[in-house]
């Protein structure tokens, strides 16, 4: 790419070679430049159209797969008319996280509230899982489940930094709580 400033006369602006299509054509053949001509005629572009209708499967006994029946609530986008024929039901919605997911699917997928509520529902579901473990007498090993041993083994500097930040935050919280109680 030309980066030199050249002025043929006092009236021509600098960098005219980079912006003027006529000046580019005067420099010669540009077809060796990757991506050059991407906005030219579609008939000359080998990748156009990118999407094609895939061929139908041969020898199948159906035009569309049979609709899967479900005994649990399955969320789907309100932007589509119906359910896909096949979907997963391994983790049905339950508890507060399920109610949050139900609330999230009232909004369109292009609405930020949809995704933020789903993120919050995931965090609530994690908390519900910990409470469920405690209710069944299983004390979760949060350090291992959050990747602590791997962090210590492969990213010691990051582990120490996080430990210092958490220790400082806990010490500050304890200090402020003790100071308030005096």
Coordinates of N, CA and C in Angstrom, one line a residue:
X1 N 0.8 -1.2 0.0 CA 0.0 0.0 0.0 C 0.9 1.2 0.0
X2 N 0.5 2.2 -0.8 CA 1.3 3.4 -0.9 C 1.1 4.3 0.3
X3 N 2.1 4.7 1.0 CA 2.0 5.5 2.1 C 2.7 6.9 1.9
X4 N 3.4 7.0 0.8 CA 4.2 8.2 0.6 C 3.3 9.3 0.1
X5 N 3.6 10.5 0.6 CA 2.8 11.7 0.2 C 3.5 12.2 -1.0
X6 N 2.7 12.4 -2.1 CA 3.3 13.0 -3.3 C 2.2 13.9 -3.9
X7 N 2.7 15.1 -4.2 CA 1.9 16.1 -4.8 C 2.3 16.4 -6.2
X8 N 1.4 16.2 -7.2 CA 1.8 16.5 -8.5 C 1.7 18.0 -8.8
X9 N 0.7 18.6 -8.2 CA 0.7 20.1 -8.2 C 0.1 20.6 -6.9
X10 N 0.1 21.9 -6.8 CA -0.3 22.5 -5.5 C -1.8 22.3 -5.2
X11 N -2.6 22.0 -6.2 CA -4.1 21.9 -6.0 C -4.5 20.5 -5.6
X12 N -3.6 19.5 -5.8 CA -4.1 18.1 -5.4 C -3.8 17.8 -4.0
X13 N -4.8 17.2 -3.3 CA -4.7 16.9 -1.9 C -3.7 15.8 -1.6
X14 N -3.1 15.7 -0.4 CA -2.2 14.7 -0.1 C -2.9 13.3 0.0
X15 N -2.2 12.2 -0.2 CA -2.7 10.9 -0.1 C -3.8 10.6 -1.2
X16 N -3.8 11.3 -2.3 CA -4.8 11.1 -3.3 C -4.7 9.7 -3.9
X17 N -3.5 9.1 -3.9 CA -3.4 7.7 -4.4 C -4.2 6.7 -3.6
X18 N -4.3 7.0 -2.3 CA -5.0 6.0 -1.5 C -6.5 6.2 -1.5
X19 N -7.0 7.3 -2.0 CA -8.5 7.5 -1.9 C -9.2 7.6 -3.3
X20 N -8.5 8.0 -4.3 CA -9.1 8.3 -5.6 C -9.0 7.0 -6.4
X21 N -10.2 6.5 -6.8 CA -10.2 5.2 -7.6 C -9.5 5.4 -9.0
X22 N -9.6 6.6 -9.6 CA -8.9 6.8 -10.8 C -7.4 6.7 -10.7
X23 N -6.9 7.3 -9.5 CA -5.5 7.2 -9.3 C -5.0 5.8 -9.0
X24 N -5.9 5.0 -8.4 CA -5.5 3.6 -8.1 C -5.4 2.8 -9.5
X25 N -6.3 3.1 -10.4 CA -6.3 2.4 -11.7 C -5.0 2.8 -12.5
X26 N -4.5 4.0 -12.3 CA -3.3 4.4 -13.0 C -2.1 3.6 -12.5
X27 N -2.1 3.1 -11.2 CA -1.0 2.4 -10.7 C -0.8 1.0 -11.2
X28 N -1.9 0.5 -11.9 CA -1.7 -0.8 -12.5 C -2.7 -1.9 -11.9
X29 N -2.4 -3.1 -12.1 CA -3.2 -4.2 -11.7 C -3.2 -4.4 -10.2
X30 N -4.4 -4.4 -9.6 CA -4.5 -4.5 -8.2 C -5.1 -5.9 -7.8
X31 N -5.2 -6.8 -8.7 CA -5.9 -8.1 -8.4 C -5.0 -8.9 -7.5
X32 N -3.7 -8.6 -7.3 CA -2.9 -9.4 -6.4 C -3.1 -9.0 -5.0
X33 N -3.8 -7.9 -4.7 CA -4.0 -7.5 -3.3 C -5.2 -8.3 -2.7
X34 N -5.0 -9.0 -1.6 CA -6.0 -9.8 -1.0 C -7.2 -8.9 -0.7
X35 N -8.4 -9.3 -1.1 CA -9.6 -8.6 -0.8 C -10.0 -7.5 -1.8
X36 N -9.1 -7.3 -2.8 CA -9.3 -6.2 -3.7 C -10.5 -6.6 -4.6
X37 N -11.4 -5.7 -4.8 CA -12.5 -6.0 -5.7 C -13.7 -6.7 -5.1
X38 N -13.7 -6.7 -3.8 CA -14.8 -7.5 -3.1 C -16.1 -6.8 -3.3
X39 N -16.1 -5.5 -3.7 CA -17.4 -4.9 -3.9 C -17.8 -4.8 -5.3
X40 N -17.1 -5.5 -6.2 CA -17.4 -5.5 -7.6 C -18.6 -6.3 -7.9
X41 N -18.8 -6.6 -9.2 CA -20.0 -7.4 -9.7 C -20.0 -8.7 -9.0
X42 N -21.2 -9.1 -8.5 CA -21.4 -10.4 -7.8 C -21.1 -11.6 -8.7
X43 N -21.3 -11.5 -10.0 CA -21.1 -12.6 -10.9 C -19.6 -12.9 -11.0
X44 N -18.7 -12.0 -10.7 CA -17.3 -12.2 -10.8 C -16.7 -12.7 -9.5
X45 N -17.5 -12.8 -8.4 CA -17.1 -13.2 -7.1 C -17.3 -14.7 -6.9
X46 N -16.3 -15.5 -6.7 CA -16.5 -17.0 -6.6 C -17.3 -17.4 -5.3
X47 N -17.3 -16.6 -4.3 CA -18.0 -17.0 -3.1 C -19.4 -16.5 -3.0
X48 N -19.9 -15.9 -4.1 CA -21.3 -15.4 -4.0 C -22.2 -16.3 -4.8
X49 N -23.4 -16.7 -4.4 CA -23.9 -16.5 -3.0 C -23.3 -17.5 -2.1
X50 N -23.0 -17.0 -0.8 CA -22.4 -17.9 0.2 C -23.3 -19.0 0.6
X51 N -24.6 -18.7 0.7 CA -25.6 -19.7 1.2 C -26.4 -20.3 0.1
X52 N -26.4 -21.6 0.1 CA -27.2 -22.3 -0.9 C -28.1 -23.2 -0.2
X53 N -29.2 -23.6 -0.8 CA -30.2 -24.5 -0.2 C -29.5 -25.9 -0.3
X54 N -29.3 -26.6 0.9 CA -28.7 -27.9 0.9 C -29.5 -28.9 0.2
X55 N -28.9 -29.9 -0.4 CA -29.7 -31.0 -1.1 C -30.5 -31.8 -0.1
X56 N -31.7 -32.2 -0.5 CA -32.5 -33.0 0.4 C -31.9 -34.4 0.6
X57 N -32.2 -35.0 1.7 CA -31.7 -36.3 2.0 C -32.4 -37.3 1.1
X58 N -31.7 -38.3 0.7 CA -32.3 -39.3 -0.2 C -32.8 -40.5 0.7
X59 N -34.0 -41.1 0.4 CA -34.4 -42.3 1.0 C -35.0 -42.1 2.4
X60 N -35.3 -40.9 2.9 CA -35.9 -40.8 4.2 C -37.4 -40.9 4.1
X61 N -38.1 -41.4 5.1 CA -39.5 -41.6 5.1 C -40.3 -40.4 5.6
X62 N -39.7 -39.3 5.7 CA -40.4 -38.1 6.2 C -40.0 -36.8 5.5
X63 N -40.9 -35.9 5.4 CA -40.5 -34.6 4.9 C -39.9 -33.7 6.0
X64 N -40.4 -33.9 7.2 CA -39.9 -33.1 8.3 C -39.9 -34.1 9.5
X65 N -38.9 -34.0 10.3 CA -38.9 -35.0 11.5 C -40.1 -34.8 12.4
X66 N -40.5 -35.9 13.0 CA -41.7 -35.9 13.9 C -41.4 -35.1 15.1
X67 N -42.4 -34.3 15.5 CA -42.2 -33.4 16.6 C -41.9 -34.2 17.9
X68 N -40.9 -33.8 18.6 CA -40.6 -34.5 19.9 C -41.6 -34.0 20.9
X69 N -42.0 -35.0 21.8 CA -43.0 -34.6 22.8 C -42.2 -34.5 24.1
X70 N -42.6 -33.5 24.9 CA -41.9 -33.2 26.1 C -42.8 -33.1 27.3
X71 N -42.3 -33.6 28.4 CA -43.1 -33.5 29.7 C -42.6 -32.4 30.6
X72 N -41.6 -31.6 30.1 CA -41.1 -30.5 30.9 C -41.2 -29.3 30.0
X73 N -41.1 -28.1 30.7 CA -41.2 -26.8 30.0 C -39.9 -26.6 29.2
X74 N -40.1 -26.3 27.9 CA -38.9 -26.1 27.1 C -39.1 -24.6 26.5
X75 N -38.1 -23.8 26.7 CA -38.1 -22.4 26.3 C -37.7 -22.4 24.8
X76 N -38.3 -21.5 24.1 CA -37.9 -21.2 22.7 C -38.1 -19.8 22.4
X77 N -37.4 -19.3 21.4 CA -37.5 -17.9 21.0 C -38.9 -17.5 20.6
X78 N -39.3 -16.3 21.1 CA -40.6 -15.8 20.7 C -40.5 -15.2 19.3
X79 N -39.4 -15.2 18.7 CA -39.2 -14.7 17.3 C -39.5 -15.7 16.3
X80 N -39.6 -17.0 16.7 CA -39.9 -18.1 15.8 C -41.3 -18.6 16.0
X81 N -42.0 -19.1 15.0 CA -43.4 -19.5 15.1 C -43.5 -20.8 16.0
X82 N -42.6 -21.7 16.0 CA -42.8 -22.9 16.8 C -41.5 -23.5 17.2
X83 N -41.7 -24.7 17.8 CA -40.5 -25.4 18.3 C -39.8 -26.1 17.2
X84 N -38.5 -26.3 17.4 CA -37.8 -27.2 16.5 C -38.2 -28.6 16.7
X85 N -38.1 -29.5 15.7 CA -38.6 -30.9 15.9 C -37.9 -31.6 17.0
X86 N -36.6 -31.4 17.2 CA -35.9 -32.1 18.2 C -35.1 -31.1 19.1
X87 N -35.1 -31.3 20.4 CA -34.5 -30.4 21.3 C -34.1 -31.2 22.6
X88 N -33.2 -30.6 23.4 CA -32.8 -31.2 24.6 C -33.6 -30.9 25.8
X89 N -33.8 -31.9 26.7 CA -34.6 -31.7 27.9 C -33.9 -32.2 29.1
X90 N -32.5 -32.3 29.1 CA -31.8 -32.9 30.2 C -31.8 -32.1 31.4
X91 N -31.9 -30.7 31.3 CA -31.9 -29.9 32.5 C -33.2 -29.0 32.4
X92 N -34.3 -29.5 32.9 CA -35.5 -28.7 32.9 C -35.4 -27.5 33.8
X93 N -36.1 -26.4 33.6 CA -36.1 -25.3 34.5 C -36.8 -25.6 35.8
X94 N -36.2 -25.1 36.9 CA -36.7 -25.3 38.2 C -36.3 -24.2 39.1
X95 N -37.1 -24.0 40.2 CA -36.8 -23.0 41.2 C -36.8 -21.6 40.7
X96 N -36.1 -20.7 41.4 CA -36.0 -19.3 41.1 C -35.3 -19.1 39.7
X97 N -34.3 -19.9 39.4 CA -33.7 -19.8 38.1 C -34.6 -20.1 37.0
X98 N -35.5 -21.1 37.1 CA -36.5 -21.4 36.1 C -37.5 -20.2 35.9
X99 N -37.9 -19.6 37.0 CA -38.8 -18.4 36.9 C -38.1 -17.3 36.2
X100 N -36.8 -17.1 36.5 CA -36.0 -16.1 35.8 C -35.9 -16.4 34.3
X101 N -35.7 -17.6 33.9 CA -35.6 -18.0 32.5 C -36.9 -17.7 31.8
X102 N -38.0 -18.1 32.5 CA -39.3 -17.9 31.9 C -39.6 -16.4 31.7
X103 N -39.1 -15.6 32.7 CA -39.2 -14.1 32.5 C -38.4 -13.6 31.3
X104 N -37.2 -14.2 31.2 CA -36.2 -13.7 30.1 C -36.8 -14.0 28.8
X105 N -37.5 -15.1 28.6 CA -38.0 -15.5 27.3 C -39.3 -14.7 26.9
X106 N -39.7 -13.8 27.7 CA -40.8 -12.8 27.3 C -40.2 -11.8 26.4
X107 N -38.9 -11.6 26.5 CA -38.3 -10.5 25.7 C -37.7 -11.1 24.4
X108 N -37.5 -10.3 23.4 CA -36.9 -10.7 22.1 C -35.4 -10.9 22.4
X109 N -34.9 -11.8 21.5 CA -33.4 -12.1 21.6 C -32.5 -10.9 21.3
X110 N -33.1 -9.9 20.7 CA -32.2 -8.7 20.4 C -32.3 -7.7 21.5
X111 N -33.1 -8.0 22.6 CA -33.2 -7.2 23.8 C -32.2 -7.6 24.8
X112 N -31.4 -6.6 25.3 CA -30.4 -6.9 26.2 C -31.0 -7.5 27.5
X113 N -32.2 -7.2 27.9 CA -32.8 -7.7 29.1 C -32.9 -9.3 29.0
X114 N -33.1 -9.8 27.8 CA -33.2 -11.2 27.6 C -31.9 -11.9 28.1
X115 N -30.8 -11.4 27.6 CA -29.5 -12.1 27.9 C -29.1 -11.8 29.3
X116 N -29.3 -10.6 29.8 CA -28.9 -10.3 31.2 C -29.6 -11.1 32.2
X117 N -30.9 -11.3 32.0 CA -31.7 -12.1 32.9 C -31.3 -13.6 32.8
X118 N -31.0 -14.1 31.6 CA -30.5 -15.4 31.4 C -29.1 -15.6 32.1
X119 N -28.2 -14.6 32.1 CA -27.0 -14.7 32.8 C -27.2 -14.7 34.3
X120 N -28.2 -13.9 34.8 CA -28.5 -13.9 36.2 C -29.1 -15.3 36.6
X121 N -29.9 -15.8 35.7 CA -30.5 -17.1 36.0 C -29.5 -18.2 36.1
X122 N -28.4 -18.1 35.3 CA -27.3 -19.1 35.4 C -26.6 -19.0 36.8
X123 N -26.4 -17.8 37.2 CA -25.7 -17.6 38.5 C -26.6 -18.0 39.7
X124 N -27.9 -17.8 39.6 CA -28.9 -18.2 40.6 C -28.9 -19.7 40.6
X125 N -28.9 -20.4 39.4 CA -28.9 -21.8 39.3 C -27.7 -22.4 40.0
X126 N -26.5 -21.8 39.9 CA -25.3 -22.2 40.5 C -25.5 -22.2 42.0
X127 N -26.1 -21.1 42.5 CA -26.3 -21.0 44.0 C -27.3 -22.0 44.4
X128 N -28.4 -22.3 43.6 CA -29.3 -23.3 44.0 C -28.7 -24.7 44.0
X129 N -27.7 -24.9 43.1 CA -27.0 -26.2 43.1 C -26.2 -26.4 44.4
X130 N -25.6 -25.3 44.8 CA -24.8 -25.4 46.1 C -25.7 -25.6 47.3
X131 N -26.8 -24.9 47.3 CA -27.8 -25.2 48.4 C -28.3 -26.6 48.4
X132 N -28.6 -27.1 47.2 CA -29.1 -28.5 47.1 C -28.0 -29.5 47.5
X133 N -26.8 -29.2 47.2 CA -25.7 -30.1 47.7 C -25.7 -30.1 49.2
X134 N -25.7 -28.9 49.8 CA -25.7 -28.8 51.3 C -26.9 -29.5 51.9
X135 N -28.1 -29.4 51.3 CA -29.3 -30.0 51.8 C -29.2 -31.5 51.8
X136 N -28.4 -32.1 50.8 CA -28.2 -33.5 50.8 C -27.0 -34.0 51.6
X137 N -26.4 -33.1 52.3 CA -25.2 -33.4 53.1 C -23.9 -33.4 52.4
X138 N -23.8 -32.9 51.2 CA -22.6 -32.9 50.5 C -22.0 -31.5 50.5
X139 N -20.8 -31.4 51.1 CA -20.2 -30.0 51.2 C -19.4 -29.9 49.9
X140 N -19.7 -28.9 49.0 CA -19.0 -28.8 47.8 C -17.6 -28.3 48.0
X141 N -16.7 -28.7 47.2 CA -15.3 -28.3 47.2 C -15.2 -27.1 46.2
X142 N -15.6 -26.0 46.7 CA -15.7 -24.8 45.8 C -14.3 -24.5 45.1
X143 N -13.3 -24.6 45.9 CA -11.9 -24.3 45.4 C -11.6 -25.2 44.1
X144 N -11.9 -26.5 44.2 CA -11.6 -27.4 43.1 C -12.6 -27.2 42.0
X145 N -13.9 -27.0 42.3 CA -14.9 -26.8 41.3 C -14.7 -25.5 40.5
X146 N -14.1 -24.5 41.1 CA -13.9 -23.2 40.4 C -12.5 -23.2 39.7
X147 N -11.8 -24.4 39.7 CA -10.6 -24.4 38.9 C -9.3 -24.0 39.7
X148 N -9.4 -24.0 41.0 CA -8.3 -23.5 41.8 C -7.0 -24.3 41.6
X149 N -7.0 -25.7 41.6 CA -5.8 -26.4 41.4 C -5.2 -26.2 40.0
X150 N -6.0 -26.1 39.0 CA -5.5 -25.8 37.7 C -4.9 -24.4 37.6
X151 N -5.5 -23.4 38.3 CA -5.0 -22.0 38.3 C -3.7 -22.0 39.0
X152 N -3.6 -22.7 40.1 CA -2.3 -22.8 40.9 C -1.2 -23.4 40.0
X153 N -1.5 -24.4 39.3 CA -0.5 -25.2 38.5 C -0.1 -24.4 37.3
X154 N -1.0 -23.8 36.6 CA -0.7 -23.2 35.3 C -0.6 -21.7 35.2
X155 N -1.1 -21.1 36.3 CA -1.1 -19.6 36.3 C -0.9 -19.1 37.7
X156 N 0.3 -19.4 38.2 CA 0.6 -19.0 39.6 C 0.5 -17.5 39.9
X157 N 1.0 -16.7 39.0 CA 1.0 -15.3 39.2 C -0.4 -14.8 39.2
X158 N -1.3 -15.3 38.4 CA -2.7 -14.9 38.4 C -3.4 -15.3 39.7
X159 N -3.0 -16.6 40.1 CA -3.6 -17.1 41.3 C -3.2 -16.2 42.5
X160 N -2.0 -15.9 42.6 CA -1.5 -15.0 43.7 C -2.2 -13.7 43.7
X161 N -2.3 -13.1 42.5 CA -2.9 -11.8 42.4 C -4.4 -11.9 42.8
X162 N -5.1 -12.9 42.4 CA -6.5 -13.0 42.8 C -6.6 -13.3 44.3
X163 N -5.7 -14.1 44.9 CA -5.7 -14.4 46.3 C -5.5 -13.1 47.1
X164 N -4.5 -12.2 46.6 CA -4.3 -11.0 47.3 C -5.5 -10.0 47.2
X165 N -6.1 -10.0 46.1 CA -7.3 -9.1 45.9 C -8.4 -9.6 46.8
X166 N -8.7 -10.9 46.9 CA -9.8 -11.4 47.7 C -9.4 -11.2 49.2
X167 N -8.1 -11.5 49.6 CA -7.7 -11.3 51.0 C -7.9 -9.8 51.4
X168 N -7.5 -8.9 50.5 CA -7.6 -7.5 50.8 C -9.1 -7.1 51.0
X169 N -9.9 -7.6 50.1 CA -11.4 -7.3 50.1 C -12.0 -7.8 51.4
X170 N -11.6 -9.1 51.8 CA -12.2 -9.7 53.0 C -11.7 -8.9 54.2
X171 N -10.4 -8.6 54.3 CA -9.8 -7.8 55.4 C -10.5 -6.5 55.5
X172 N -10.7 -5.8 54.4 CA -11.4 -4.5 54.4 C -12.8 -4.6 54.9
X173 N -13.5 -5.7 54.5 CA -14.9 -5.9 55.0 C -14.9 -6.2 56.5
X174 N -14.0 -7.0 57.0 CA -14.0 -7.3 58.4 C -13.6 -6.0 59.2
X175 N -12.7 -5.2 58.7 CA -12.3 -4.0 59.4 C -13.5 -3.0 59.4
X176 N -14.2 -2.9 58.3 CA -15.4 -2.0 58.3 C -16.5 -2.4 59.2
X177 N -16.7 -3.8 59.2 CA -17.8 -4.3 60.1 C -17.4 -4.1 61.6
X178 N -16.2 -4.4 61.9 CA -15.8 -4.2 63.3 C -15.8 -2.7 63.7
X179 N -15.4 -1.9 62.8 CA -15.4 -0.4 63.1 C -16.9 0.1 63.4
X180 N -17.8 -0.5 62.6 CA -19.2 -0.1 62.7 C -19.8 -0.5 64.0
X181 N -19.4 -1.7 64.5 CA -19.9 -2.3 65.7 C -19.4 -1.6 67.0
X182 N -18.4 -0.8 66.9 CA -17.9 -0.1 68.1 C -18.7 1.0 68.6

